[in-house]
């Protein structure tokens, strides 16, 4: 398929329908290991699509209880991690990156010849010199990376839609790794599948999370909000102009129609200003993004994540940082604005 003049390998639901995925995986038992970010959405979609799926999770944890609440039955479809891996022919390794490092010795023992090890993030394999995750040579190693959260994957599935996903084969031990991974991509509810590698997936993912998806967008919000407040605008006005209009009005339209359509369908004053200013913003940000990508490619961002996420007080420090953001004037104003939305007051 052609994307802006570049040919890419893309697989659609029409080319690889759900019935074909069921045929490919009819003898497989899929164990979803971890019930945090991606685990619930992928496992529930697999179950609803008619695949043989079980969940592996630490007992006596909040996520174990969440799995039970979602209908997974202890001893039937819900097991501890070691037992789920033993029963599976495909192991979906969906723990956090730090969790994957910690649990790897348990999982590796259960990777008998012919099984498949499935990831939704290229981190563990790409940075194997740092994570220690080196699969045996006689198993398939594959990747389906939904381009969004597990919550979005599930919500779109229930709406009859799909979240686009990338796919990759790192190791084909059985000769069937490609059909396995494409079948799984369709089975978990992908809209369409586009080819990547484990390395490219993690490089783009870490750059995106730190960039336009979360890090850069929070920085942009904070900077514009601060400038407006410094110049006498009220918190409500500053927040609405910085966040609310973008998230509630413009982003859905851009998603549906593209940025050029948005430029063509706004006021002439907005058109001229946006056309004049987007390139200066690009030029200012390019050095930051280039430095970010270099840090990702060199493995330094991965190491920082491993080091921070492995600390015993990681959750404590995270909560303190999030509390500071939540209690900032910007996001306190946001909480008030969200509470005033009409749908909240019906």
XYZ file of C-alpha atoms in Angstrom, residues 119-306:
188
model
C 5.187 -9.069 22.581
C 3.289 -5.803 22.179
C 6.447 -3.738 22.592
C 9.920 -4.262 21.151
C 11.696 -3.162 24.339
C 12.677 -6.500 25.884
C 14.116 -7.967 22.666
C 15.711 -4.820 21.226
C 17.528 -4.017 24.466
C 18.220 -7.662 25.341
C 21.756 -6.756 26.467
C 20.103 -4.667 29.190
C 16.973 -6.752 29.883
C 18.462 -10.265 29.677
C 15.467 -11.414 27.588
C 16.985 -13.824 25.059
C 14.453 -16.411 23.799
C 15.456 -19.976 22.861
C 16.182 -20.563 19.165
C 13.352 -23.090 18.728
C 10.371 -20.779 19.404
C 8.689 -18.146 17.248
C 9.172 -14.572 18.494
C 6.544 -12.169 17.188
C 5.023 -8.759 17.867
C 1.638 -7.065 17.611
C 1.771 -3.486 18.886
C -1.628 -1.726 18.980
C -1.203 2.000 18.396
C -3.008 2.996 21.545
C -3.883 1.823 25.027
C -5.549 -1.463 25.849
C -8.546 0.568 26.986
C -8.873 2.104 23.515
C -8.390 -1.296 21.877
C -11.290 -2.697 23.900
C -13.548 0.341 23.463
C -13.135 0.394 19.689
C -13.687 -3.375 19.534
C -16.997 -3.009 21.374
C -17.948 -0.262 18.907
C -17.254 -2.616 15.999
C -14.116 -0.714 15.019
C -10.401 -1.444 15.323
C -7.159 0.099 16.537
C -4.345 -0.050 13.974
C -1.375 -2.214 14.996
C 2.150 -2.875 13.786
C 3.440 -6.431 13.389
C 6.885 -7.983 13.270
C 8.595 -11.370 13.194
C 11.906 -11.491 15.038
C 12.397 -15.255 14.909
C 10.615 -17.843 12.769
C 11.430 -21.227 14.248
C 8.339 -23.091 13.036
C 7.957 -21.693 9.533
C 4.519 -20.413 10.600
C 5.460 -17.279 12.532
C 4.064 -14.867 9.930
C 0.629 -16.453 9.709
C 0.566 -16.780 13.494
C 1.307 -13.105 14.042
C -1.166 -11.886 11.401
C -3.888 -14.120 12.837
C -3.194 -12.776 16.334
C -3.250 -9.198 15.086
C -6.726 -9.707 13.670
C -7.812 -11.742 16.696
C -7.002 -9.028 19.240
C -9.059 -6.478 17.304
C -6.677 -4.554 15.048
C -8.144 -2.278 12.393
C -5.303 -2.993 9.986
C -1.728 -4.259 10.397
C 1.434 -2.593 9.130
C 4.877 -4.187 9.054
C 7.750 -3.064 11.256
C 10.681 -4.564 13.168
C 11.127 -4.952 16.921
C 13.783 -2.226 16.846
C 11.757 0.252 14.790
C 8.685 -0.354 16.947
C 10.475 0.482 20.173
C 12.390 3.431 18.708
C 9.200 5.003 17.346
C 7.229 4.145 20.485
C 9.693 5.641 22.953
C 10.085 8.724 20.767
C 6.312 9.133 20.455
C 5.601 8.690 24.172
C 8.221 11.257 25.087
C 7.231 13.431 22.145
C 3.900 14.306 20.573
C 1.830 11.696 22.420
C 2.602 12.731 25.995
C 5.845 14.537 26.865
C 5.892 17.244 24.190
C 2.147 17.808 24.340
C 2.243 18.402 28.099
C 5.182 20.764 27.599
C 3.283 22.628 24.867
C 0.161 22.882 27.037
C 2.147 24.125 30.029
C 4.059 26.742 28.001
C 1.032 28.242 26.234
C -1.074 28.210 29.410
C 1.714 29.995 31.315
C 2.107 32.707 28.670
C -1.635 33.366 28.579
C -1.824 33.552 32.391
C 1.220 35.858 32.538
C -0.673 38.193 30.217
C -3.783 38.404 32.347
C -6.041 35.705 30.903
C -8.185 33.807 33.383
C -7.524 30.104 34.122
C -10.766 29.172 32.333
C -9.909 31.133 29.203
C -6.297 29.908 29.173
C -7.303 26.258 29.583
C -10.100 26.388 27.024
C -7.828 27.996 24.435
C -4.910 25.654 25.197
C -6.460 22.225 25.812
C -10.233 22.078 25.583
C -10.679 23.390 22.055
C -7.894 21.134 20.789
C -9.024 17.929 22.488
C -12.787 18.336 22.198
C -13.189 20.051 18.832
C -10.129 20.064 16.584
C -8.407 16.701 17.138
C -11.491 14.625 16.216
C -11.850 16.667 13.011
C -8.152 16.307 12.171
C -8.437 12.556 12.772
C -11.394 12.336 10.416
C -10.242 14.689 7.660
C -6.562 15.639 7.971
C -4.739 18.846 8.863
C -5.111 20.417 5.413
C -8.892 20.098 5.755
C -8.704 21.772 9.156
C -6.720 24.674 7.693
C -9.211 24.989 4.822
C -12.202 25.026 7.163
C -11.171 27.573 9.782
C -11.301 31.379 9.688
C -8.994 33.192 7.301
C -7.258 34.785 10.302
C -6.557 31.367 11.800
C -5.414 30.037 8.422
C -2.832 32.773 7.915
C -1.478 32.556 11.444
C -1.256 28.763 11.462
C 0.484 28.676 8.084
C 2.972 31.328 9.203
C 3.784 29.766 12.579
C 3.889 25.982 12.090
C 7.339 26.026 10.500
C 8.979 28.093 13.285
C 7.559 25.612 15.800
C 8.917 22.711 13.709
C 12.336 24.343 13.457
C 12.452 24.983 17.208
C 11.453 21.404 18.022
C 13.586 19.507 15.497
C 16.767 19.682 17.622
C 14.863 18.370 20.647
C 13.345 15.467 18.698
C 16.701 14.612 17.108
C 18.344 14.521 20.519
C 15.473 12.415 21.868
C 15.772 9.891 19.031
C 19.530 9.645 19.562
C 18.979 8.913 23.259
C 16.455 6.197 22.369
C 18.686 4.611 19.706
C 21.712 4.620 22.022
C 19.743 2.735 24.679
C 20.107 5.483 27.272
C 16.344 6.117 27.490
C 15.800 2.391 27.957
C 18.373 2.234 30.730
C 16.845 5.230 32.502
C 13.463 3.502 32.391
C 14.876 0.206 33.660
